[in-house]
Coordinates of N, CA, C and O in Angstrom, one line a residue:
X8 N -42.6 -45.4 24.2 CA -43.9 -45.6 24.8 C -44.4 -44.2 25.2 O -43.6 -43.3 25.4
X9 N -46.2 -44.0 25.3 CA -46.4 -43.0 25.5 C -47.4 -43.3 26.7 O -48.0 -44.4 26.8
X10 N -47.4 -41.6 28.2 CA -48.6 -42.3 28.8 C -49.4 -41.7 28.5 O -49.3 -40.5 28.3
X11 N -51.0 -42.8 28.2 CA -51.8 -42.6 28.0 C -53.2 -42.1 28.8 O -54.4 -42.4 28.5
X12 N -52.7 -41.3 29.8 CA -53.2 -40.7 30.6 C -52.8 -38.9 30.7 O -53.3 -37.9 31.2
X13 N -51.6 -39.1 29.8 CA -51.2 -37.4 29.8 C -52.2 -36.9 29.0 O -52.9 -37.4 28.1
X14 N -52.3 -35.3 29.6 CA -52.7 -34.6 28.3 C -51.8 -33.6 27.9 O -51.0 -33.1 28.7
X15 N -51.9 -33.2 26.5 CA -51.0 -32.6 26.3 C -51.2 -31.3 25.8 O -51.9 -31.2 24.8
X16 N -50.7 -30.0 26.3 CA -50.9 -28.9 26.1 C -50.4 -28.5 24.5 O -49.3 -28.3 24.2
X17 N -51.2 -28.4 24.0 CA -51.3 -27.8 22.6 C -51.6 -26.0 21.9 O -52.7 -25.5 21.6
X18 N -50.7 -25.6 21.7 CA -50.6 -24.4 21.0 C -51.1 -24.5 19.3 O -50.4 -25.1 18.5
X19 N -52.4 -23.9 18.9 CA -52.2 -24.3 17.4 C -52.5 -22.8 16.6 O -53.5 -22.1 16.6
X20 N -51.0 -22.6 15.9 CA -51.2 -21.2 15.0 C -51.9 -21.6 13.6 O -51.8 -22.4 12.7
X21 N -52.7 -20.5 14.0 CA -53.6 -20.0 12.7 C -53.7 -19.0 12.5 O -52.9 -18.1 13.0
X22 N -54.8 -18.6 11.5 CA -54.9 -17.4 11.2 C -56.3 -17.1 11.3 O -57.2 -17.7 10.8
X23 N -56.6 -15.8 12.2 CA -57.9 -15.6 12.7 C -59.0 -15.7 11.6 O -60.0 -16.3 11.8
X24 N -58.7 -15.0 10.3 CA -59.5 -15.2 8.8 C -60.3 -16.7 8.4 O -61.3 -17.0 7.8
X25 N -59.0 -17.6 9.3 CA -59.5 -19.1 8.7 C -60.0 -19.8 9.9 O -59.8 -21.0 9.9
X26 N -60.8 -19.3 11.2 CA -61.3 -19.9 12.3 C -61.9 -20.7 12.2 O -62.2 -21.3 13.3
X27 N -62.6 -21.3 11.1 CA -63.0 -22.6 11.0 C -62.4 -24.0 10.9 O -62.9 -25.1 11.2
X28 N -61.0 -23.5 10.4 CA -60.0 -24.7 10.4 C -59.3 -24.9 11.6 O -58.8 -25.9 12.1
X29 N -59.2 -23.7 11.9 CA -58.6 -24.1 13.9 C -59.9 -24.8 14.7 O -59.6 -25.5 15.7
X30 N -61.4 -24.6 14.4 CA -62.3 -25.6 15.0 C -62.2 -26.5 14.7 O -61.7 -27.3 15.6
X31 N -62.5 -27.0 13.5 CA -62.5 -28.2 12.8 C -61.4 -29.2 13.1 O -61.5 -30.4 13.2
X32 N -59.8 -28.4 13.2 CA -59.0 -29.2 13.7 C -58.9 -29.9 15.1 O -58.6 -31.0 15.4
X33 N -59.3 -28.8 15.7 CA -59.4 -28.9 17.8 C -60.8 -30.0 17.8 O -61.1 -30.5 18.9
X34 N -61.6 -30.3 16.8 CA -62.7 -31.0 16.6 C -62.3 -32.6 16.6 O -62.6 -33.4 17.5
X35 N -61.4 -32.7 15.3 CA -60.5 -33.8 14.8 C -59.9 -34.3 16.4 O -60.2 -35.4 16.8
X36 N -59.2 -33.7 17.0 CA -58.5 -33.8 18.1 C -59.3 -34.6 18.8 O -59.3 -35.8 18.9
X37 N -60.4 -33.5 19.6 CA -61.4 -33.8 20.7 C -61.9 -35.0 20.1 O -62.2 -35.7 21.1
X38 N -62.1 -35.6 19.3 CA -62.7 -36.9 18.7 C -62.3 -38.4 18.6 O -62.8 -39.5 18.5
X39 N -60.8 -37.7 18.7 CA -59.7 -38.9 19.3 C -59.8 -39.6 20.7 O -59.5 -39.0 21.8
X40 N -60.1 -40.6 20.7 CA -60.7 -41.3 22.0 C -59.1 -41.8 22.5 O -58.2 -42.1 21.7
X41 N -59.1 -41.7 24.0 CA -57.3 -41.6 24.9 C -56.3 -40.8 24.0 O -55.2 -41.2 23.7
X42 N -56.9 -39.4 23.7 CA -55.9 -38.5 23.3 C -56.4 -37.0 24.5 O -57.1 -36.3 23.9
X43 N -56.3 -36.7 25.3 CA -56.5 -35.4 25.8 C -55.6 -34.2 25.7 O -54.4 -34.1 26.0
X44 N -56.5 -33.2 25.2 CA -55.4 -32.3 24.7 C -56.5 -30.9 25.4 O -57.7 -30.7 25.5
X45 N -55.1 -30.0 26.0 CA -55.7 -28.7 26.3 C -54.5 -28.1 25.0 O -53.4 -28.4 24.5
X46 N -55.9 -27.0 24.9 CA -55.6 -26.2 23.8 C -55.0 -24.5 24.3 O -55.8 -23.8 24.9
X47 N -53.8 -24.1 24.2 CA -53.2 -22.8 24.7 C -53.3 -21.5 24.1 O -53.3 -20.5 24.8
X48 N -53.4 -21.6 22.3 CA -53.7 -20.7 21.5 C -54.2 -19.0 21.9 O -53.7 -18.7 22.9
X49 N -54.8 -18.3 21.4 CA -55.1 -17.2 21.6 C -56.3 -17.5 20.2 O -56.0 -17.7 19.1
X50 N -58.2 -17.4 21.0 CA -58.5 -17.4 19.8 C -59.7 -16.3 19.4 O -60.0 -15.5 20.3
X51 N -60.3 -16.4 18.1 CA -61.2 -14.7 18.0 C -62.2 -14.9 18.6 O -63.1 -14.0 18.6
X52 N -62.3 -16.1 19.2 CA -63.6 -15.7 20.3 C -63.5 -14.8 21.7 O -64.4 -14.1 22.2
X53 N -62.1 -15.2 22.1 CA -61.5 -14.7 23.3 C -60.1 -14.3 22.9 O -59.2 -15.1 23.0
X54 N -59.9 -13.0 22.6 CA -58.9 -12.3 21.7 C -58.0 -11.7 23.2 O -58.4 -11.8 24.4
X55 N -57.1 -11.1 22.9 CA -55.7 -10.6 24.0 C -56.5 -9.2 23.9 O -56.8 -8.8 22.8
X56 N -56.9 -8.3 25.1 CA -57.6 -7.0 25.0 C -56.7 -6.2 24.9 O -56.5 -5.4 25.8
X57 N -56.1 -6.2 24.0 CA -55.0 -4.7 23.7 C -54.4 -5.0 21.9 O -53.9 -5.9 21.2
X58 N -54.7 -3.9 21.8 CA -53.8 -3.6 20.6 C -52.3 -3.3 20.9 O -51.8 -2.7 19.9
X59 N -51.8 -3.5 21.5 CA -49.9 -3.2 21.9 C -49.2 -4.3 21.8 O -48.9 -5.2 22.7
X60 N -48.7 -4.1 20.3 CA -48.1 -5.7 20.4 C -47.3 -6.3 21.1 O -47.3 -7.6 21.2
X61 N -46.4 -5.6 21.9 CA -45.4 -6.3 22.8 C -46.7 -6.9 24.1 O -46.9 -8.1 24.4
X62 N -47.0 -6.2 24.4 CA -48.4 -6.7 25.3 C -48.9 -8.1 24.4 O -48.5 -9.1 25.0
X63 N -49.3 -8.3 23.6 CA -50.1 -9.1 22.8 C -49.1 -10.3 22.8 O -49.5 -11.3 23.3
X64 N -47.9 -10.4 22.4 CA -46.7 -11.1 22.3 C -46.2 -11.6 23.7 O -46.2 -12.8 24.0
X65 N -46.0 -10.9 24.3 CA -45.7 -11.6 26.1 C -47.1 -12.7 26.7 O -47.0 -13.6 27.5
X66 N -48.4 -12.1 26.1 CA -49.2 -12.9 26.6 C -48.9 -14.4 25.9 O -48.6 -15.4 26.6
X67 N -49.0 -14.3 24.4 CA -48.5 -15.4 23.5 C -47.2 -16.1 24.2 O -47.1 -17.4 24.2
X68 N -46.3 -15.4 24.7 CA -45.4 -15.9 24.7 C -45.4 -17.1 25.8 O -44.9 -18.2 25.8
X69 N -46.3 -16.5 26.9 CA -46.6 -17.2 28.1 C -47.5 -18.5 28.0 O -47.4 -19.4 28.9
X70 N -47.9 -18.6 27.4 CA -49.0 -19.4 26.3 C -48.1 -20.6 25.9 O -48.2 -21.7 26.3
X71 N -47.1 -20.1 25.0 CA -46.1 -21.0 24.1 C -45.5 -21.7 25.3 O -44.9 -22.7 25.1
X72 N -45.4 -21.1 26.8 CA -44.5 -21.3 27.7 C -44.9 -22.8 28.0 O -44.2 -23.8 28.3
X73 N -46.5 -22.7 27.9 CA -47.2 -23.5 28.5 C -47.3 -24.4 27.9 O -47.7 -25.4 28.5
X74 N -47.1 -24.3 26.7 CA -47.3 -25.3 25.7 C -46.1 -26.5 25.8 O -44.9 -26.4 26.2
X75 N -46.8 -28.0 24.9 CA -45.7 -29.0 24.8 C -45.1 -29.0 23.4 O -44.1 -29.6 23.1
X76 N -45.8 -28.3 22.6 CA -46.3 -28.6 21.1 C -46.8 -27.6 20.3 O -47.8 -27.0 20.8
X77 N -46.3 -27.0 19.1 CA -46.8 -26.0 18.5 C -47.8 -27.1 16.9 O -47.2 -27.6 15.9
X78 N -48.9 -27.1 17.0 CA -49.3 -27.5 15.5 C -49.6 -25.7 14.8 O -50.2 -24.7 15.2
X79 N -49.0 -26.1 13.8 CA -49.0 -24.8 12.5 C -49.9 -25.1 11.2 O -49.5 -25.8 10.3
X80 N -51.1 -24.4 11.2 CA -51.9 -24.8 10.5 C -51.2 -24.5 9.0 O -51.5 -23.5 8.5
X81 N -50.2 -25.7 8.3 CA -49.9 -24.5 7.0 C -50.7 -24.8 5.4 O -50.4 -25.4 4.4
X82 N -52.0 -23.8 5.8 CA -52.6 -23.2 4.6 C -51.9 -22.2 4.0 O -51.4 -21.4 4.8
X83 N -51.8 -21.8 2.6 CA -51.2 -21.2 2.2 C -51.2 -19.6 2.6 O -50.3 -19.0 2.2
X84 N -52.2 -19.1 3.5 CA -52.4 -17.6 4.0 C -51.2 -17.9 5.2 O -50.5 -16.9 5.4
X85 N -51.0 -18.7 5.7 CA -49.7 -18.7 6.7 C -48.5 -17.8 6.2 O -47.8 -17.1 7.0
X86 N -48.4 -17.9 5.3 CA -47.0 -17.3 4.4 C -47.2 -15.8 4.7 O -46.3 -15.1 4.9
X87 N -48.5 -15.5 4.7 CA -48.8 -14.0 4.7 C -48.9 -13.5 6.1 O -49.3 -12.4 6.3
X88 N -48.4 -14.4 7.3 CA -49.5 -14.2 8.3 C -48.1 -13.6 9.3 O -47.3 -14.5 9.7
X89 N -47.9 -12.2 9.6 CA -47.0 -12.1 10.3 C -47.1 -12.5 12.1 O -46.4 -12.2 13.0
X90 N -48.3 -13.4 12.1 CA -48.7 -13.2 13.6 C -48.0 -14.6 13.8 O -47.2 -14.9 14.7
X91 N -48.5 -15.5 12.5 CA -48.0 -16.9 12.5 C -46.6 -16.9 12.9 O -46.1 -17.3 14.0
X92 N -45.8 -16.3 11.5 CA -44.5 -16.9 11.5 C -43.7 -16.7 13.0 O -43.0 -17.5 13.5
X93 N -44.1 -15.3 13.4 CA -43.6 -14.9 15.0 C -44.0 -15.9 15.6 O -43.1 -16.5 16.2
X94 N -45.6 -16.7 15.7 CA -45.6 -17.7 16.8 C -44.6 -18.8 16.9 O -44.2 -19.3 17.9
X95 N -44.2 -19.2 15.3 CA -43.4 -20.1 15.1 C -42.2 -19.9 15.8 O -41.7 -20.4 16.8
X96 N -41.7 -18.8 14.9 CA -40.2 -18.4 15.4 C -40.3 -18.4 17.0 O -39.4 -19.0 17.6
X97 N -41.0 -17.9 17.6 CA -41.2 -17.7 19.3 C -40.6 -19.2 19.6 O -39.5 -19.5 20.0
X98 N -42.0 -20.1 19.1 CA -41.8 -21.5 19.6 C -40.6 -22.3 19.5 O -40.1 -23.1 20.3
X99 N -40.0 -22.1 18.3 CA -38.5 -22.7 18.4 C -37.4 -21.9 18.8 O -36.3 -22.4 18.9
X100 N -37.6 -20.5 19.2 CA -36.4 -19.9 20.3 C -36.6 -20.4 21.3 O -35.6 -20.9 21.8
X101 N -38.4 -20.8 22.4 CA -38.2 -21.7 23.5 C -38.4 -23.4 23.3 O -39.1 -24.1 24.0
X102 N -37.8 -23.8 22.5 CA -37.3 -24.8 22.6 C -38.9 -25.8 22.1 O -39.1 -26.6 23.0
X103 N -39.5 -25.9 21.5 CA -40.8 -25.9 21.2 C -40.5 -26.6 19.9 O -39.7 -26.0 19.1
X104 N -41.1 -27.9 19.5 CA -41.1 -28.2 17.5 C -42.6 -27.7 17.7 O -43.5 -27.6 18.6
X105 N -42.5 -27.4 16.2 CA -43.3 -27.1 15.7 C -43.5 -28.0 14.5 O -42.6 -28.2 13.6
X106 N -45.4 -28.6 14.6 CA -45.5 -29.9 13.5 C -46.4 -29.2 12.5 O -47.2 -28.5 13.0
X107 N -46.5 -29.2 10.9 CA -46.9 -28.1 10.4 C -48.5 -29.8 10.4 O -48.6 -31.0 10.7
X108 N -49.5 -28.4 10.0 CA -50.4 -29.2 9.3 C -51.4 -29.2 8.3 O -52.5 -28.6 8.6
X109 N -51.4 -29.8 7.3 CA -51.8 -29.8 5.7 C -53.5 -29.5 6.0 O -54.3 -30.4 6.0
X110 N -54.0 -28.1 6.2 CA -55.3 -28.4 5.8 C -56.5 -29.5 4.5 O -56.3 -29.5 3.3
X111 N -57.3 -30.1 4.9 CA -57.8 -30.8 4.3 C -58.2 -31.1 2.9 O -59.4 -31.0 2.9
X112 N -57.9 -31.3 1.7 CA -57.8 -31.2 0.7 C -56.7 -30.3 0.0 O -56.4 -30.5 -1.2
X113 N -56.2 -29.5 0.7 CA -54.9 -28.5 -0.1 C -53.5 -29.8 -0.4 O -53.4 -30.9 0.1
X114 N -52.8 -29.1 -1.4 CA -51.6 -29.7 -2.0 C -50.8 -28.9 -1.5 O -50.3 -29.2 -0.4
X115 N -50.6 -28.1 -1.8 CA -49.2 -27.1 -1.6 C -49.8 -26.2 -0.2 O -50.9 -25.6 0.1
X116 N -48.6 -26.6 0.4 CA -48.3 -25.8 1.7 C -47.4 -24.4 2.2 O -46.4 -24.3 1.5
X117 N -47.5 -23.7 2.9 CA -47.1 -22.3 3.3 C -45.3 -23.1 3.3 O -44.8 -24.1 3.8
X118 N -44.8 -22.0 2.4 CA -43.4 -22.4 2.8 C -42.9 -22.2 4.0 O -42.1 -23.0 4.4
X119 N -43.2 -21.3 4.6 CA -43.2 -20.3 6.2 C -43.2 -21.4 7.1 O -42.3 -21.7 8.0
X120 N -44.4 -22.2 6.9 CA -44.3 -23.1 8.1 C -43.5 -24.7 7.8 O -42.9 -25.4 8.6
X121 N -43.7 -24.7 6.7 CA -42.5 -26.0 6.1 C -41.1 -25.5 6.3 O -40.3 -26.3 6.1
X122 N -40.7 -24.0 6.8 CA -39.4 -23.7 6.9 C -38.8 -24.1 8.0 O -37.6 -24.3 8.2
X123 N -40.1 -24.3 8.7 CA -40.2 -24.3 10.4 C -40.4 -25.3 11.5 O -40.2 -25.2 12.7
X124 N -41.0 -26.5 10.4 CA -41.7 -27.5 11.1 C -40.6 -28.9 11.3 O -40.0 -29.3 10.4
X125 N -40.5 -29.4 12.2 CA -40.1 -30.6 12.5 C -40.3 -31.6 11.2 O -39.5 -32.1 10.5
X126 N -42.0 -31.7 11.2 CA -42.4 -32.5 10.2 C -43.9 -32.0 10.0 O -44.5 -31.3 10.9
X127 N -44.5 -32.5 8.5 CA -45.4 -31.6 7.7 C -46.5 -32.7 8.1 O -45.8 -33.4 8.8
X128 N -47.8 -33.2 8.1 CA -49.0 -34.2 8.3 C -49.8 -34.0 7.6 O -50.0 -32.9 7.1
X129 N -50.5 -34.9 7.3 CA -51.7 -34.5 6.3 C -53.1 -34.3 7.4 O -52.8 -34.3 8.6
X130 N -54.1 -34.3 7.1 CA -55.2 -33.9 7.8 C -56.0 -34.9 7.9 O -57.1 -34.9 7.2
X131 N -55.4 -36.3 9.2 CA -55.7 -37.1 9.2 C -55.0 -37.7 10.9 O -53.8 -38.0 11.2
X132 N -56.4 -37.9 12.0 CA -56.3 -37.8 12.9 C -54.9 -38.6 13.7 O -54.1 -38.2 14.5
X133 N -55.1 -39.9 12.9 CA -53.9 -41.0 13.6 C -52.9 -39.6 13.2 O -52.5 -38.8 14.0
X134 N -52.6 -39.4 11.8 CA -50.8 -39.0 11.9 C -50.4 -37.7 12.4 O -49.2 -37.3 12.6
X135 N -51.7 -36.7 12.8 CA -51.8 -35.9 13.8 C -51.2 -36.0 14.9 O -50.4 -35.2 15.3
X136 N -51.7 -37.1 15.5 CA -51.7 -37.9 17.2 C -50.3 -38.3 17.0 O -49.4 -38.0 17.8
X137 N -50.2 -38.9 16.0 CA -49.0 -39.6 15.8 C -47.4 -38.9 16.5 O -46.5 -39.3 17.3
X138 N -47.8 -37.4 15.5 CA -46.7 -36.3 15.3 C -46.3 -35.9 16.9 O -45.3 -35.9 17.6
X139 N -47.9 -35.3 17.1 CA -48.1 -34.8 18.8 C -47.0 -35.7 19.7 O -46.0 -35.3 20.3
X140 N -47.7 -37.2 19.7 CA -46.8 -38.1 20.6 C -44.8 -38.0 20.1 O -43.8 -38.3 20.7
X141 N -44.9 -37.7 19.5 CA -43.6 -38.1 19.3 C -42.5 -37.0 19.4 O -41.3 -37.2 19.7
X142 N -43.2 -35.7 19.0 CA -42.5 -34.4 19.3 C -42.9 -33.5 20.2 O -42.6 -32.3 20.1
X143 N -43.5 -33.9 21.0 CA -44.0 -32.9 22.3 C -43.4 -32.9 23.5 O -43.5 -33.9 24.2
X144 N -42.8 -31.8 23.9 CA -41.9 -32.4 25.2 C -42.3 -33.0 25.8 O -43.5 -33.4 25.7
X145 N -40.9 -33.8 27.3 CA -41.9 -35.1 27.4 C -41.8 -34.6 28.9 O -42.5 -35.2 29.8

């Protein structure tokens, strides 16, 4: 059983190039009626003010800390995305699944994040929700 009063802190890696699909997905989400979700991410509207990656990474990291749930957007630019795979890897050194997720219409997915993911979803709100409930710490 789940309660339906939680919300659940959500981390979702992307790639700043494709910020339409991290909206559109936080969209999908917010549109889920008794799902509340805060979102933890780092995103290009409100970016980490330093170029120093260890700086940039401790902030992330504190982020993931916060997080219950890593969703991994895996479009095929994930594979290329060294910011991603580090968020991944982060998230499952602290104890974090990570659920990959099938942008809308694509077939083939980032191996990177299928390497990584608990379990893969297609881009479809219930099995979204579904994944969240079921793999998010509790």
């Amino acid at each position: 059983t789940y309660n339906k009063d939680r919300t659940y802190p959500i981390f979702i890696s992307h790639c700043w190039d494709y910020d339409e699909v991290l909206q559109n997905l936080k969209n999908l989400l917010d549109s889920r009626g008794y799902f509340p979700a805060a979102y933890t991410q780092v995103e290009k509207s409100h970016p980490i003010n330093s170029y120093y990656a260890p700086a940039i990474k401790a902030q992330i990291t504190r982020r993931l800390e916060d997080s219950d749930i890593v969703l991994a957007i895996a479009g095929l630019y994930a594979s290329h995305s060294d910011w991603m795979i580090w968020e991944m890897d982060k998230a499952k050194e602290l104890g974090l699944n990570v659920v990959g997720v099938i942008p809308w219409g694509q077939e083939r997915i980032s191996q990177e994040v299928y390497n990584r993911s608990k379990i893969d979803v297609r881009w479809h709100t219930e099995s979204i929700v579904s994944a969240i409930r079921r793999y998010a710490k509790q």
